[in-house]
Each structure stands twice: as structure tokens, then as C-alpha cells.
Coordinates of C-alpha atoms in Angstrom, one line a residue:
Chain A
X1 CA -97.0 50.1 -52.7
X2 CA -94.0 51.4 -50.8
X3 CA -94.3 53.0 -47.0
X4 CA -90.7 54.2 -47.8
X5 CA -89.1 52.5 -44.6
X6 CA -86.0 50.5 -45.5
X7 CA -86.7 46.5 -46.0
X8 CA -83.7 44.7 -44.0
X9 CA -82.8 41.4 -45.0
X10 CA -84.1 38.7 -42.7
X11 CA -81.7 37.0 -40.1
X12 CA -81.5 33.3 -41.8
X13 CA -83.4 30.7 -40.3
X14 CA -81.3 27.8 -38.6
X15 CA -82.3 24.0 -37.5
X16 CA -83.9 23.7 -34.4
X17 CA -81.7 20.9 -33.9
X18 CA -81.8 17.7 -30.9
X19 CA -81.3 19.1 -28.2
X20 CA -84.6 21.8 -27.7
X21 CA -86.6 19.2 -25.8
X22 CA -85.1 20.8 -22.5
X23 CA -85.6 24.0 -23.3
X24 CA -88.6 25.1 -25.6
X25 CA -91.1 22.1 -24.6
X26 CA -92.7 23.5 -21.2
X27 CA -95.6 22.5 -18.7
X28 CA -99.1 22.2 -20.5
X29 CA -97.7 23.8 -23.4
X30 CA -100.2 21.8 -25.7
X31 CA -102.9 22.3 -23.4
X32 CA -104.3 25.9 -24.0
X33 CA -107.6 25.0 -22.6
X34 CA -108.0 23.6 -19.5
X35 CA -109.6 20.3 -19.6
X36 CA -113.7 20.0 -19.4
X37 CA -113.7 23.4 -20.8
X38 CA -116.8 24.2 -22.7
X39 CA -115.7 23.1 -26.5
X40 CA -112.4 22.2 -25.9
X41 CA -111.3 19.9 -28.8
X42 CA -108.3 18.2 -29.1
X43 CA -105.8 18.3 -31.9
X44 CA -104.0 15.7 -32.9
X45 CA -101.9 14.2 -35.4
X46 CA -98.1 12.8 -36.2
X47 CA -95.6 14.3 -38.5
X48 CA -93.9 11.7 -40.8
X49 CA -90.5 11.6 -42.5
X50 CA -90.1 10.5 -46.2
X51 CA -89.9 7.0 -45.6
X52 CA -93.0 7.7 -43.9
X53 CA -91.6 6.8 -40.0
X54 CA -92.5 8.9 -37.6
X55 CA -90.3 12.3 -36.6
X56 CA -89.3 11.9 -32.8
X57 CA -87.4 15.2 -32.5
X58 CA -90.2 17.9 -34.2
X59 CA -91.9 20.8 -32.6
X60 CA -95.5 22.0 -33.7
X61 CA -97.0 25.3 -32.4
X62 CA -99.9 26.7 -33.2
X63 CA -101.7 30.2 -33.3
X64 CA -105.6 30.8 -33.7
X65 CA -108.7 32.9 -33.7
X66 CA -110.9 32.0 -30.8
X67 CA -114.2 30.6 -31.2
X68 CA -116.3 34.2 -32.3
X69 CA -113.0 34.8 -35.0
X70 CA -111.4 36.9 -33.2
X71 CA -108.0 36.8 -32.4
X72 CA -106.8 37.6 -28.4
X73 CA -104.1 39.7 -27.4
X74 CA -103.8 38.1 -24.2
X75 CA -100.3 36.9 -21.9
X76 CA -100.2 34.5 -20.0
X77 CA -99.8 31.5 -22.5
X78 CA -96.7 30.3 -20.4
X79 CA -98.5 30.0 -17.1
X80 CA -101.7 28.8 -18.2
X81 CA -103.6 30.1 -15.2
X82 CA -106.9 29.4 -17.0
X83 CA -106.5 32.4 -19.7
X84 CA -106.6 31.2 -23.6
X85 CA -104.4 33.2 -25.4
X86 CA -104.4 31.1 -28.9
X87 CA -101.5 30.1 -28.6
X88 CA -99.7 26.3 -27.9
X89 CA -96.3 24.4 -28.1
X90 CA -95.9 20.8 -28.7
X91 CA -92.7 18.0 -28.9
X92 CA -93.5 14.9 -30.9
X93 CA -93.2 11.8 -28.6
X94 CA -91.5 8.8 -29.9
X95 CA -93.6 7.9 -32.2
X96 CA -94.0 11.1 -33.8
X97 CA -97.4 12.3 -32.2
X98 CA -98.5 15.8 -30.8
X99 CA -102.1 16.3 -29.5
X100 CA -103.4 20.2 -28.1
X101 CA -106.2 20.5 -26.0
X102 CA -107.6 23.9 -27.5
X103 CA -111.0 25.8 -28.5
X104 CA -112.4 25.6 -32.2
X105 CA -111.3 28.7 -34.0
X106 CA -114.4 30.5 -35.6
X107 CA -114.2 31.9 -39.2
X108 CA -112.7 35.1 -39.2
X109 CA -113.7 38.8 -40.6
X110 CA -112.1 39.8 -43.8
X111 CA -110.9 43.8 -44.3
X112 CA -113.5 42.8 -47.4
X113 CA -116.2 40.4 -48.5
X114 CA -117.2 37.1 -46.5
X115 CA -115.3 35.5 -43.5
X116 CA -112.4 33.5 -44.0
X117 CA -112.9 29.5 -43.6
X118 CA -112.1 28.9 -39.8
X119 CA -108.0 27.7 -39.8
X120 CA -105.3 27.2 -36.7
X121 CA -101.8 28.5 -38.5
X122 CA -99.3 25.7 -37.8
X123 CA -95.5 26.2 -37.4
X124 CA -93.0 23.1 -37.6
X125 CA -89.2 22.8 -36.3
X126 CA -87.3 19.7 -36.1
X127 CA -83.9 18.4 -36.2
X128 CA -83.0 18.1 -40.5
X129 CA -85.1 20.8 -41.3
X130 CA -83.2 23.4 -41.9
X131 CA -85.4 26.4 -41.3
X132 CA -89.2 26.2 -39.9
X133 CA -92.1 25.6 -42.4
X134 CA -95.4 27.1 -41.8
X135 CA -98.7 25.5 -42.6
X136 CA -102.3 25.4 -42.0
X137 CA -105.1 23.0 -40.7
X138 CA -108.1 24.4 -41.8
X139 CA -111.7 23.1 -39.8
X140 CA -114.1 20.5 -41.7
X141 CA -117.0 22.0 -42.6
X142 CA -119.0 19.1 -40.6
X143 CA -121.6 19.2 -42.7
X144 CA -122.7 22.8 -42.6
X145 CA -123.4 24.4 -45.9
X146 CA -122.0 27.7 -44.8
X147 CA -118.4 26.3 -43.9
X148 CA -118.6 24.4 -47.1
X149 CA -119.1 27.1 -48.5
X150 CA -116.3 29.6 -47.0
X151 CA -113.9 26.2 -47.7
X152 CA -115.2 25.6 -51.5
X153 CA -115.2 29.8 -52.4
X154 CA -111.5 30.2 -50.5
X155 CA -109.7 31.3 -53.2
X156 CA -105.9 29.6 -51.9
X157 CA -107.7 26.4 -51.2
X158 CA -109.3 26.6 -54.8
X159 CA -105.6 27.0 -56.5
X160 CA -104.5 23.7 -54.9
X161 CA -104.9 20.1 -56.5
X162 CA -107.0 18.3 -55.1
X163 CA -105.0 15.9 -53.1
X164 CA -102.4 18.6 -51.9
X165 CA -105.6 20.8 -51.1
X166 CA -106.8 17.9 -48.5
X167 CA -103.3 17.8 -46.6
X168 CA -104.4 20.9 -45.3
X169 CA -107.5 20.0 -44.5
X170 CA -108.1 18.5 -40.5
X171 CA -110.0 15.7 -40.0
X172 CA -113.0 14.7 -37.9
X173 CA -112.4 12.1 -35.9
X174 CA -115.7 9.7 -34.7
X175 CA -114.8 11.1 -30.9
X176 CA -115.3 14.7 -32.2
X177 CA -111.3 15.5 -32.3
X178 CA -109.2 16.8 -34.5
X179 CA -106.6 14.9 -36.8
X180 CA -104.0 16.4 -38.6
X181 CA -100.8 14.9 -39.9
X182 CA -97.7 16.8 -41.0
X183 CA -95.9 14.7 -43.9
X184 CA -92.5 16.7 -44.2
X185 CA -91.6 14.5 -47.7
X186 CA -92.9 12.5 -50.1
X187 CA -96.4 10.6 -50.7
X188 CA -99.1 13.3 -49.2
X189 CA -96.6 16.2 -48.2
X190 CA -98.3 18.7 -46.7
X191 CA -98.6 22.1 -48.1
X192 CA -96.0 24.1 -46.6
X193 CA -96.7 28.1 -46.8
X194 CA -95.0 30.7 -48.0
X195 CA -96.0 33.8 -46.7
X196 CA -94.5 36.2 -48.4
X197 CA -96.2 39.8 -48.1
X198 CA -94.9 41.7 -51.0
X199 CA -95.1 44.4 -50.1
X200 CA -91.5 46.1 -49.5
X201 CA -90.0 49.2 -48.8
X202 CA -86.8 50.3 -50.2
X203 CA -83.3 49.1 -48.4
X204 CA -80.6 51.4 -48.5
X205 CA -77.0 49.6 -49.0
X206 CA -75.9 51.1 -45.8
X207 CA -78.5 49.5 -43.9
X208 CA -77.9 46.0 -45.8
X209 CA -74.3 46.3 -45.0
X210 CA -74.2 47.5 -41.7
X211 CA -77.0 44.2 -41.2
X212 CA -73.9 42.4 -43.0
X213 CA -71.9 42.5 -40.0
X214 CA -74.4 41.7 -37.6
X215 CA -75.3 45.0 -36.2
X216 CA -77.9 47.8 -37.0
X217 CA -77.1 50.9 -36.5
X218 CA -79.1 54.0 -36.4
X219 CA -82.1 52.1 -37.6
X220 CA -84.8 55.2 -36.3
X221 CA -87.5 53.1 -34.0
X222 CA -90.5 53.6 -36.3
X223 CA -94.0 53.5 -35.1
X224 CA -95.0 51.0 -32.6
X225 CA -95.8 47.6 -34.9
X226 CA -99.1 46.6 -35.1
X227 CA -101.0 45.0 -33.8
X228 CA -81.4 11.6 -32.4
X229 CA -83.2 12.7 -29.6
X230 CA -86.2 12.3 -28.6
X231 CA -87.4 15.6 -26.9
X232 CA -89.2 13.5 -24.4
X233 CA -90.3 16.4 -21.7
X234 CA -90.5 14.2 -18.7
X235 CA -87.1 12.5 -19.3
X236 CA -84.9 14.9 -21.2
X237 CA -83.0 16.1 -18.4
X238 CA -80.8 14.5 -16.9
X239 CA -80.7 13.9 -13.3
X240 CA -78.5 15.5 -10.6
X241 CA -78.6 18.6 -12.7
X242 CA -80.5 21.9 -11.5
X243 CA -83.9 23.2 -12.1
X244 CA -84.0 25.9 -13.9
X245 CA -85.6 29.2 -11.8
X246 CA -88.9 29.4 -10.8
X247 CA -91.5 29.6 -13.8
X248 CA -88.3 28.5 -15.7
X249 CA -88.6 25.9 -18.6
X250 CA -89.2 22.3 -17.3
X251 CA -87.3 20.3 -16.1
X252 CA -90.4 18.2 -15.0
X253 CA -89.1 15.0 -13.5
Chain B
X1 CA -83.7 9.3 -36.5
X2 CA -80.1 8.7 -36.1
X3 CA -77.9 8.3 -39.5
X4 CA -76.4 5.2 -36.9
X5 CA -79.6 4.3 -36.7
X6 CA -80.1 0.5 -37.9
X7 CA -83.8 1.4 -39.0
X8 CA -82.4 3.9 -41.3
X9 CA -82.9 3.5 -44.7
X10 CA -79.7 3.3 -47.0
X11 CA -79.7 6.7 -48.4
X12 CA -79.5 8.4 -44.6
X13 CA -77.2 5.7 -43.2
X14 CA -74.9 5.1 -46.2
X15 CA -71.2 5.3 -44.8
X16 CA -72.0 7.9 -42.7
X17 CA -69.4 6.1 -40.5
X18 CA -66.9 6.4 -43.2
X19 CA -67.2 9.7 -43.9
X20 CA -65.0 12.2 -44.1
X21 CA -65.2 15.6 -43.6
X22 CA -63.2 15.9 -46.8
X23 CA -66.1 14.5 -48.6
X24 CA -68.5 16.3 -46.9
X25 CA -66.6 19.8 -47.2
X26 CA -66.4 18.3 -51.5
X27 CA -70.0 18.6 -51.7
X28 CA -70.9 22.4 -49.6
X29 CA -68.1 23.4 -52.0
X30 CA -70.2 21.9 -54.8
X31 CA -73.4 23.5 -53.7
X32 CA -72.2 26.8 -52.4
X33 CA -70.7 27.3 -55.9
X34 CA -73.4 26.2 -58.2
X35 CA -75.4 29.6 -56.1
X36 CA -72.5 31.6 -56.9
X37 CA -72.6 30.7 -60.6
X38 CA -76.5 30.8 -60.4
X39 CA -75.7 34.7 -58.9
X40 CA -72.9 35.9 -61.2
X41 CA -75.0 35.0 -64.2
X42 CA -78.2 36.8 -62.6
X43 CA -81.1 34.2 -63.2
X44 CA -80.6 33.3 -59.3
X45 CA -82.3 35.3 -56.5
X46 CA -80.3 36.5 -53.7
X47 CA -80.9 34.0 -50.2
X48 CA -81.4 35.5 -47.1
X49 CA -81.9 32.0 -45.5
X50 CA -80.5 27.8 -45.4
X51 CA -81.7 25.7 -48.6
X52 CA -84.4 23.2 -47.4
X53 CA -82.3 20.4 -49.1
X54 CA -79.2 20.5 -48.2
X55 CA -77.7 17.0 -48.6
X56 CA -74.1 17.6 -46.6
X57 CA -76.8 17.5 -43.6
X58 CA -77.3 14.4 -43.5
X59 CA -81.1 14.7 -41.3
X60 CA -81.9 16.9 -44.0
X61 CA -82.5 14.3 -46.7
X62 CA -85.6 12.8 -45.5
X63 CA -87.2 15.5 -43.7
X64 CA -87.1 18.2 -46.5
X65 CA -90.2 19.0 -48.3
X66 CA -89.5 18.3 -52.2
X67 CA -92.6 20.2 -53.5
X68 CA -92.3 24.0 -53.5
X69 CA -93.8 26.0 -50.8
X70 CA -96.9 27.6 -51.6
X71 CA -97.5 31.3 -51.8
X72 CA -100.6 32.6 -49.7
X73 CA -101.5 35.9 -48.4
X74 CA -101.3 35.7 -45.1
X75 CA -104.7 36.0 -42.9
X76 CA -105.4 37.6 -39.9
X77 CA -104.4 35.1 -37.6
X78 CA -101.1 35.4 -39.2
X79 CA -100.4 39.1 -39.5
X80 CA -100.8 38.7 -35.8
X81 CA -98.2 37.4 -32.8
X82 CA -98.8 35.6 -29.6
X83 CA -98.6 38.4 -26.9
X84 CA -96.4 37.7 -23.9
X85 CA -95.5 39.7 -20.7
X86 CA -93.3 40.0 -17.4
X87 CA -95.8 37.3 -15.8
X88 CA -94.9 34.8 -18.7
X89 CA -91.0 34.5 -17.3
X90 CA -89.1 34.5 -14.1
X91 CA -87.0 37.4 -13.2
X92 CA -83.6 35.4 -13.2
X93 CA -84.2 33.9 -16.9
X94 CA -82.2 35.9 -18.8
X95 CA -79.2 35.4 -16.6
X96 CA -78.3 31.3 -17.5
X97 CA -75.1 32.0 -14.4
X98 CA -77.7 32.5 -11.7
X99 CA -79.9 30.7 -10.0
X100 CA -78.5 27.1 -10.0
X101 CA -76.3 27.1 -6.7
X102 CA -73.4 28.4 -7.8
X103 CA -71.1 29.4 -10.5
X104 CA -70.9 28.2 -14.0
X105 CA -67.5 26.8 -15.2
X106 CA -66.3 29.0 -18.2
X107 CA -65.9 32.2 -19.6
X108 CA -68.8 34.4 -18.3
X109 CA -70.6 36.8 -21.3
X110 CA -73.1 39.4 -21.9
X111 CA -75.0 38.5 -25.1
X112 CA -76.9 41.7 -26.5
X113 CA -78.7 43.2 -29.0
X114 CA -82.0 44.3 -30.9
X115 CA -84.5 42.7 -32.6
X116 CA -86.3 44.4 -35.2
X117 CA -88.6 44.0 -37.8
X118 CA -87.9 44.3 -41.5
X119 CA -88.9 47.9 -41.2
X120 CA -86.7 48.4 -38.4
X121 CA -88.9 49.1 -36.3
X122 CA -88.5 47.7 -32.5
X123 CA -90.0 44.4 -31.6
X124 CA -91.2 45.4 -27.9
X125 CA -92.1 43.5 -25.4
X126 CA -91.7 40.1 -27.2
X127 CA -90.2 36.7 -26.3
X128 CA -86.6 35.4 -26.9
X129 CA -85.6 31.9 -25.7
X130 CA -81.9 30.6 -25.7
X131 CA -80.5 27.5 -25.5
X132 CA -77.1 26.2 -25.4
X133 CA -74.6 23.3 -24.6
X134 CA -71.8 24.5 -21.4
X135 CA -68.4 25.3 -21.5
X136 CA -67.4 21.6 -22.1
X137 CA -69.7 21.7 -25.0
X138 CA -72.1 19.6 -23.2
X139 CA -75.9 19.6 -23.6
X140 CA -78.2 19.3 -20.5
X141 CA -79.8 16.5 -22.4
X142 CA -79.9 12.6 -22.1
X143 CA -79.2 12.0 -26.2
X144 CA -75.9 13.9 -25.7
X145 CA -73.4 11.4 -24.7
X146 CA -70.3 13.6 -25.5
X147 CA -67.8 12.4 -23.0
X148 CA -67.7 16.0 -21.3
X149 CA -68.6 17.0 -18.2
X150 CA -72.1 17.9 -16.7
X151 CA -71.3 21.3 -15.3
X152 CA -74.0 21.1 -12.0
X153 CA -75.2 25.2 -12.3
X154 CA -75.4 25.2 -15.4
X155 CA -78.5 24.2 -17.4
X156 CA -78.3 26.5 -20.6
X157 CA -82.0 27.5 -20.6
X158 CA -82.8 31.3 -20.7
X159 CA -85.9 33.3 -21.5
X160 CA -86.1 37.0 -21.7
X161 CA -88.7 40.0 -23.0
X162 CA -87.3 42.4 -25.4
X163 CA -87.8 46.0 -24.1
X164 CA -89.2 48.8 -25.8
X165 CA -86.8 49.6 -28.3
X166 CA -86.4 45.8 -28.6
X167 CA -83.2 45.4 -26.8
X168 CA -82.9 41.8 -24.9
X169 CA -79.7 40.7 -22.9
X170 CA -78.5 37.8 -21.9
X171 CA -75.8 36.5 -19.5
X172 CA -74.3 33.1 -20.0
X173 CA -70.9 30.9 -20.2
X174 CA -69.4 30.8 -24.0
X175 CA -70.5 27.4 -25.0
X176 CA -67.7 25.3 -26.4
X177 CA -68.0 23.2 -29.8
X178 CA -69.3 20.0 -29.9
X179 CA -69.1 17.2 -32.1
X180 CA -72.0 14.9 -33.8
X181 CA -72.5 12.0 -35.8
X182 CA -73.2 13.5 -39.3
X183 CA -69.7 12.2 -40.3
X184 CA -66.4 11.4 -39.0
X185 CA -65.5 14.2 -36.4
X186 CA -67.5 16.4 -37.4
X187 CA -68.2 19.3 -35.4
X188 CA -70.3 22.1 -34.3
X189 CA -69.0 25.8 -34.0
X190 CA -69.6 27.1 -31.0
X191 CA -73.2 28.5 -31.1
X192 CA -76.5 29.7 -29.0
X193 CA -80.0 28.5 -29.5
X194 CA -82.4 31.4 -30.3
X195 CA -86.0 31.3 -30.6
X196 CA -87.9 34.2 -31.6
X197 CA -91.2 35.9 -32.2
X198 CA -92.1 38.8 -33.9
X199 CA -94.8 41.4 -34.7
X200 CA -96.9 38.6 -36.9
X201 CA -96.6 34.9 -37.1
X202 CA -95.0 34.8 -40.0
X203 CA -91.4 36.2 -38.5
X204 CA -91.6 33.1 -36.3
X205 CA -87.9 32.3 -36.3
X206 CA -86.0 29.7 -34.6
X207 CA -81.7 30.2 -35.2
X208 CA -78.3 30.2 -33.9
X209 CA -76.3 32.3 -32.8
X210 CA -72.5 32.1 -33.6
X211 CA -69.1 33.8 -32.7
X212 CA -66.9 35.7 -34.5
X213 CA -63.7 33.6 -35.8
X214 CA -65.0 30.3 -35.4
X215 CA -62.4 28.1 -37.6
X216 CA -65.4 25.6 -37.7
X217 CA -67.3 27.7 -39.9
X218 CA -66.5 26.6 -43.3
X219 CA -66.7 22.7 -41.8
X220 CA -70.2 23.0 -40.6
X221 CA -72.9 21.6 -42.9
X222 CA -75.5 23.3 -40.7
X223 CA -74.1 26.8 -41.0
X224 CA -73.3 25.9 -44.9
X225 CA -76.3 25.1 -45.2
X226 CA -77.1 29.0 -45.8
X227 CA -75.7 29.6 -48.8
X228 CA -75.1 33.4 -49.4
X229 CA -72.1 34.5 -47.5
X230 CA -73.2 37.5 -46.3
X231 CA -76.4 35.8 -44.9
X232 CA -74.3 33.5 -43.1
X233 CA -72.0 36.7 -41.7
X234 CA -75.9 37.9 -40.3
X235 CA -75.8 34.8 -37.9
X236 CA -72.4 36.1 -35.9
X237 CA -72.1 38.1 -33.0
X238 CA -69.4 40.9 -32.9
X239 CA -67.6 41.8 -29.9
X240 CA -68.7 44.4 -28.3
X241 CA -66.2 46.1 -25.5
X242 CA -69.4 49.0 -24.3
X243 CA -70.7 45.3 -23.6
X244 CA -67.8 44.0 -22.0
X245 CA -67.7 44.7 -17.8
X246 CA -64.7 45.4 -15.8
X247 CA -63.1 42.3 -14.1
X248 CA -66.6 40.7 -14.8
X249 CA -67.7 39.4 -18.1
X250 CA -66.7 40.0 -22.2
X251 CA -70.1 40.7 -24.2
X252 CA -71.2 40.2 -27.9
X253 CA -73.8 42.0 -30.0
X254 CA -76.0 40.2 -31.8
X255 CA -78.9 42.2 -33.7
X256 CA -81.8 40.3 -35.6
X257 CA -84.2 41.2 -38.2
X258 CA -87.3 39.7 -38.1
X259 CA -89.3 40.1 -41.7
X260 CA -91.4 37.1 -42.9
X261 CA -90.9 34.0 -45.0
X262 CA -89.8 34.9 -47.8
X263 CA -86.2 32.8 -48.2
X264 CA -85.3 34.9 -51.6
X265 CA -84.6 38.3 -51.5
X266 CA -85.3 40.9 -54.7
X267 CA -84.3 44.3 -55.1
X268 CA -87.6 46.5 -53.9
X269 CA -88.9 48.1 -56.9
X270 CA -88.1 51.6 -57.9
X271 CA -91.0 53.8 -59.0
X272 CA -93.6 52.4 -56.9
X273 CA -95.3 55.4 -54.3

């Protein structure tokens, strides 16, 4: 089903290459919780290469529902003055590890039928992939029949073998945290998303060719939408240069 | 990893110091045309993106998935966007000459333009983050030991909001190319960092930005690695003289479409209400 606006070809993807650690990475990023906040978990895990050694130079970020399912429309995720906004940035160290301090997201409402299984979307950048990969770390069920349940009856988990099926799947840890590894290649690859939405509308040429060389023009404003390198934050700048402005991205020495 | 990495295993290190770019322009030639065959005899989709695997970058080859991605629908989580506003940033970010004692060395610019979704519809009020080496083409970062200088006000970190019709702008120094170890002088065009957020999730886009001309184009397995030539033109600012100032700075357009994963691009369907 068409809505009869033009589709416009996508502006490609490109790596996020060595050098972001002193400019995307910034303070408490990872931590969208404060810590000792009631049900604050924390997320953990390493992303792997092929040869299964550990990727020094990735980003993760994450985006989720809070605890009830819902999913806030809140600023403030650069300051972190204390308001969770779902949302969280984190470099790999060197040995390939991210952790977020965050709330549990709680299943969320469907337009139809039951809740969805509870699930923090996961985006990955590093230097040799060529364009992000998206991903999922869906909650254990813990032992409770009902998340079991939403898990066992979810109908993109059921389409998955087995063993790719459990790459997505977090891990409780005997401290009560959250594991979950990102293998890029090879033995246990994670199940990277597309996330495709299929549902078009039609592209005049004009538009595709005016997008061609790099400008749109007289695209009408529709509706508002709705609703090498280790990146090592507290060494990646060098010193004798300049902090950035106030609020600015870290330089944190 | 490092291809000059001793830890590396054979296949990334290989003779990466031996390498010429002659052999390494042999094989984007080689992949570049077996999409052109794949096109002209119709049973290949037009790409709007880079190929995961693309060999002539070296970092590539052991940090591509091999397995197909996986189609879901997305949730609700994910037809969603983190929300940011004016107290996220500082009011100096978008201008990267400001702020750091003095002024830059280099050609000053305006870098402009609109991000929309693949509707067109403005994306308001959204975050855009740049990043960038200096004029030298020098990164503000302790794994870049190019032998050029550290320019001392310049740090090559912006942020900005776009505005209601989804306008952001940026004043900065034209980087300058740098070269990296992927073969023998090899080299970077000239480029700017972007990282970008859309209406939902799933337009989560981190690219560069390039400029128009650049004889390191064709050279560049990064660019290359995008392997329709009129998604690769999408990646290149135009100049822009209503963006240019008097006796102050020359500016570039650069407009972006933000419109979901998919890497392939198919003809919408006619006949569909």
C-alpha cells in the first residue's frame, strides 16, 4: 500500500572508521541510569572479529522501551542529568568489551494481539564494516512462563535456527547482568537485521536524479514525521590540543 | 586490528606492505564490474549502499558478516528515534572554527543542507555529529601518526540540531586527504564524518561526506566500496555560491535522505492504492 509520497533513495552508509573515539564516545554515554537506581542492570558483552579476537575500534548503541513497555520521548540523553531517555552509546575498550548501566525494558504493546517479548534494539559501527548492522538482544525469560511464552510464540524468533536464534538472545549472568556478545563473522555470528519496511511510495525520476547530484530540490515538507585505533575515551586525544566547547564531546583527560 | 599488525592472521596481513594501489584499483575494477554486468543483465538489484564484503578494504575481511541479514518487521522500539534538544548541545558546536582560542589554519567553509526522510519529509529537530581530520589532514587522535601538524584550534568535533525544515549547518576548515595503511600510499579523499539520526531507528546512519572533484575518488576502496555510481555521486557535496560569504568563507550543500535498511533498491510497484 502506497501513501503516494515519493520514496528517495537512501544516502549510502559509510565506515565509521578509526578515528570516532574523539568524537562520538562522550561522558557516561553507556550509563543511562544513574548508578543504585532502582533496577538498573548492566549490559555487557564483547564484539568479536572472525578469528574470534576481540574488535578494539567498534561502537554499540542501543535504544529501548522502559520498564512498563513504553518507549520515552525524552532529551536529555547527552547530559544525563538523571532523565532516562532509552537511549546509550558505547566504544569497545581494548579488549573488545562494552558494558551500559540501563533499566530492563518491559514487553511492549502490539497495534494487535499479545505484547512483544521485551528486546533493547542494538546498532553496531566499527572500523571494516562498511555500513552499520542492526541487531537485537532480546531479555531471558528468567524462568517466567509468560516471557517464555512471548519468546517461544514470537513469530521472527520462531523462523530462526536454533543456534542463530540464541545469538540474539541475552544472557543472565549469576550477578543478575546482562551478557551479550556481538560476533561480526564466522562461528556464532550474530543475527544482523534487516529492517526493511516495504512499504514504498512511488519515486519520480526527477526526484532520483536531482538526489543523484546531491541536492533535493523542491521536495514539499510533508507532515511532521511521526512519532587501528583503539577509541579509548580517556586517552584518545592528544594532549596540548583544545577542549572542545562547553557540553562539547569529551575530551576527558 | 592493524593489517601491520603481527597478531594478524595471514589473510588480513598478507603483503599489505607490498601492495600496490595498482592491485588494489585491479580488484574495485573487478568488483565494480561484475555489479555492472549483474545490472545490464537485470537479475541484479540496484544498491543504494557499500557491499558488506568488500575485499579492496582490507579491515573489511574479518569483520563482515558472511550470513545474510535477516528480514524483520521492525517493532516499536524501532519505528521510533531517540529524541534530542537545544539542552543536549552547546551553542558553539556547529561552528568547529570557534571556540578553541583562535583561528583554524585552512580554508574556512559553510557545510549545509537538509536531511530528510525517504518521504521527503523534514527530519526536525534531530541530531547531526561531524567529525573530521584538519587542514594538514591530521586527526585529533593518538593512533594518527601522519607526520602533519596538530593544528592547536582546531579539534574537528561538531554537533548540531537540524531545524524545522531539517536544515543543519556547519562551519569548519576543508579537511585535506590523508593517507593509511591499507596498501602502499594509499589515500583518503578529503572527507567529513557524519553521524545521523532519523525519524525511527532504523535510518540510523553513520557516513561521509566528500567533495566535489576529488581525483582520489576512483583510488579509494572505502568510497568504492559503494558500488552503484550514482549512489556514490549521493555522498558529494556541490558547491554552493548562495552558501558561499563575502571575504569570509566558500560553502557546500550537502542534502541526505534518511530511509531505512534496506541496501537494495526496487522499482515501487505500480498499481498498488
Amino acid at each position: 500500500m502506497s501513501d503516494g509520497t515519493p520514496r528517495l533513495r537512501p544516502t549510502p552508509g559509510q565506515t565509521v572508521g578509526p578515528f570516532f573515539g574523539f568524537a562520538l564516545p562522550y561522558d557516561r554515554g553507556h550509563e543511562l541510569v544513574d548508578p543504585g537506581t532502582p533496577g538498573a542492570v548492566r549490559l555487557h558483552g564483547r564484539v568479536l572479529d572472525g578469528a574470534g579476537r576481540p574488535v578494539p575500534d567498534a561502537l554499540l548503541e542501543i535504544w529501548h522501551a522502559d520498564p512498563s513497555g513504553v518507549v520515552v520521548r525524552r532529551t536529555g540523553a547527552m547530559l544525563r542529568d538523571g532523565t532516562f531517555t532509552g537511549w546509550g552509546r558505547a566504544a569497545t575498550d581494548r579488549e573488545g568489551g562494552f558494558w551500559f548501566r540501563t533499566l530492563e525494558p518491559g514487553p511492549t504493546p502490539s497495534a494487535s494481539g499479545p505484547r512483544r517479548p521485551a528486546m533493547i534494539a542494538v546498532a553496531v559501527f566499527a572500523r571494516g564494516l562498511t555500513d552499520r548492522l542492526f541487531t537485537r538482544a532480546y531479555l531471558p525469560d528468567d524462568g517466567d512462563p509468560e516471557r517464555a511464552a512471548a519468546l517461544a510464540r514470537d513469530p521472527f524468533l520462531a523462523g530462526l535456527e536454533p543456534e542463530r536464534r540464541a545469538t540474539l538472545l541475552a544472557a543472565r549472568e549469576p550477578d543478575g547482568s546482562l551478557r551479550f556478545d556481538v560476533r561480526l563473522q564466522g562461528e556464532g555470528e550474530t543475527v544482523f537485521l534487516d529492517l526493511g519496511q516495504g512499504t514504498p511510495g512511488h519515486a519520480p525520476p526527477e526526484a532520483a536524479d536531482d538526489l543523484a547530484h546531491g541536492v533535493v530540490r523542491g521536495v514539499a515538507a510533508g507532515p511532521p514525521p511521526d512519532p587501528l585505533d583503539l577509541p579509548d575515551p580517556g586517552g584518545a586525544v592528544l594532549s596540548g590540543v583544545p577542549s572542545p566547547p562547553s557540553r562539547g564531546v569529551p575530551p576527558r583527560a | 586490528m592493524s593489517i601491520h599488525d603481527p597478531q594478524a592472521p595471514p589473510e588480513v596481513r598478507r603483503d599489505a606492505a607490498t601492495e600496490s594501489q595498482t592491485d588494489l584499483s585491479t580488484e574495485i575494477r573487478a568488483r565494480h564490474r561484475a555489479y555492472r554486468d549483474g545490472r545490464a543483465g537485470g537479475g541484479v538489484p540496484e544498491e543504494t549502499g557499500p557491499v558488506r564484503d568488500f575485499a579492496p578494504y582490507r579491515s573489511s575481511l574479518l569483520r563482515h558478516p558472511t550470513k545474510d541479514l535477516r528480514h524483520a518487521d521492525p517493532e516499536t522500539v524501532e519505528l521510533l528515534a531517540p529524541v534530542f534538544g537545544e539542552r543536549d548541545i552547546g551553542p558553539l558546536e556547529a561552528d568547529l572554527t570557534a571556540a578553541h582560542g583562535g583561528e583554524p589554519i585552512g580554508e574556512r567553509i559553510v557545510v549545509a543542507g537538509r536531511v530528510v526522510d525517504g518521504a521527503g519529509r523534514p527530519v526536525r529537530g534531530q541530531l547531526v555529529e561531524v567529525w573530521q581530520a584538519n587542514a594538514g589532514g591530521r586527526y585529533v587522535h593518538k593512533r594518527d601518526q601522519h607526520p602533519a601538524p596538530i593544528d592547536p584550534h582546531f579539534t574537528g568535533v561538531g554537533r548540531t540540531l537540524t531545524d524545522d525544515d531539517g536544515w543543519y549547518r556547519f562551519t569548519t576548515i576543508k579537511p585535506g586527504p590523508y593517507p593509511w595503511k591499507n596498501h602502499v600510499n594509499a589515500w583518503r579523499p578529503a572527507h567529513i564524518h557524519f553521524s545521523l539520526f532519523g525519524t525511527d531507528f532504523t535510518q540510523r546512519t553513520v557516513t561521509q561526506m566528500y567533495f566535489p572533484g576529488d581525483p582520489l575518488f576512483a583510488l579509494d576502496p572505502i568510497y568504492q566500496s559503494i558500488r552503484d555510481p550514482r549512489a556514490r555521486d549521493r555522498l558529494v557535496a556541490v558547491y554552493d555560491h548562495s552558501l558561499t560569504s563575502h571575504e569570509w568563507s566558500t560553502g557546500y550543500r550537502w542534502d541526505i535522505v534518511l530511509s531505512g535498511t534496506s541496501r537494495t533498491w526496487s522499482e515501487p510497484e505500480d498499481g498498488d492504492e
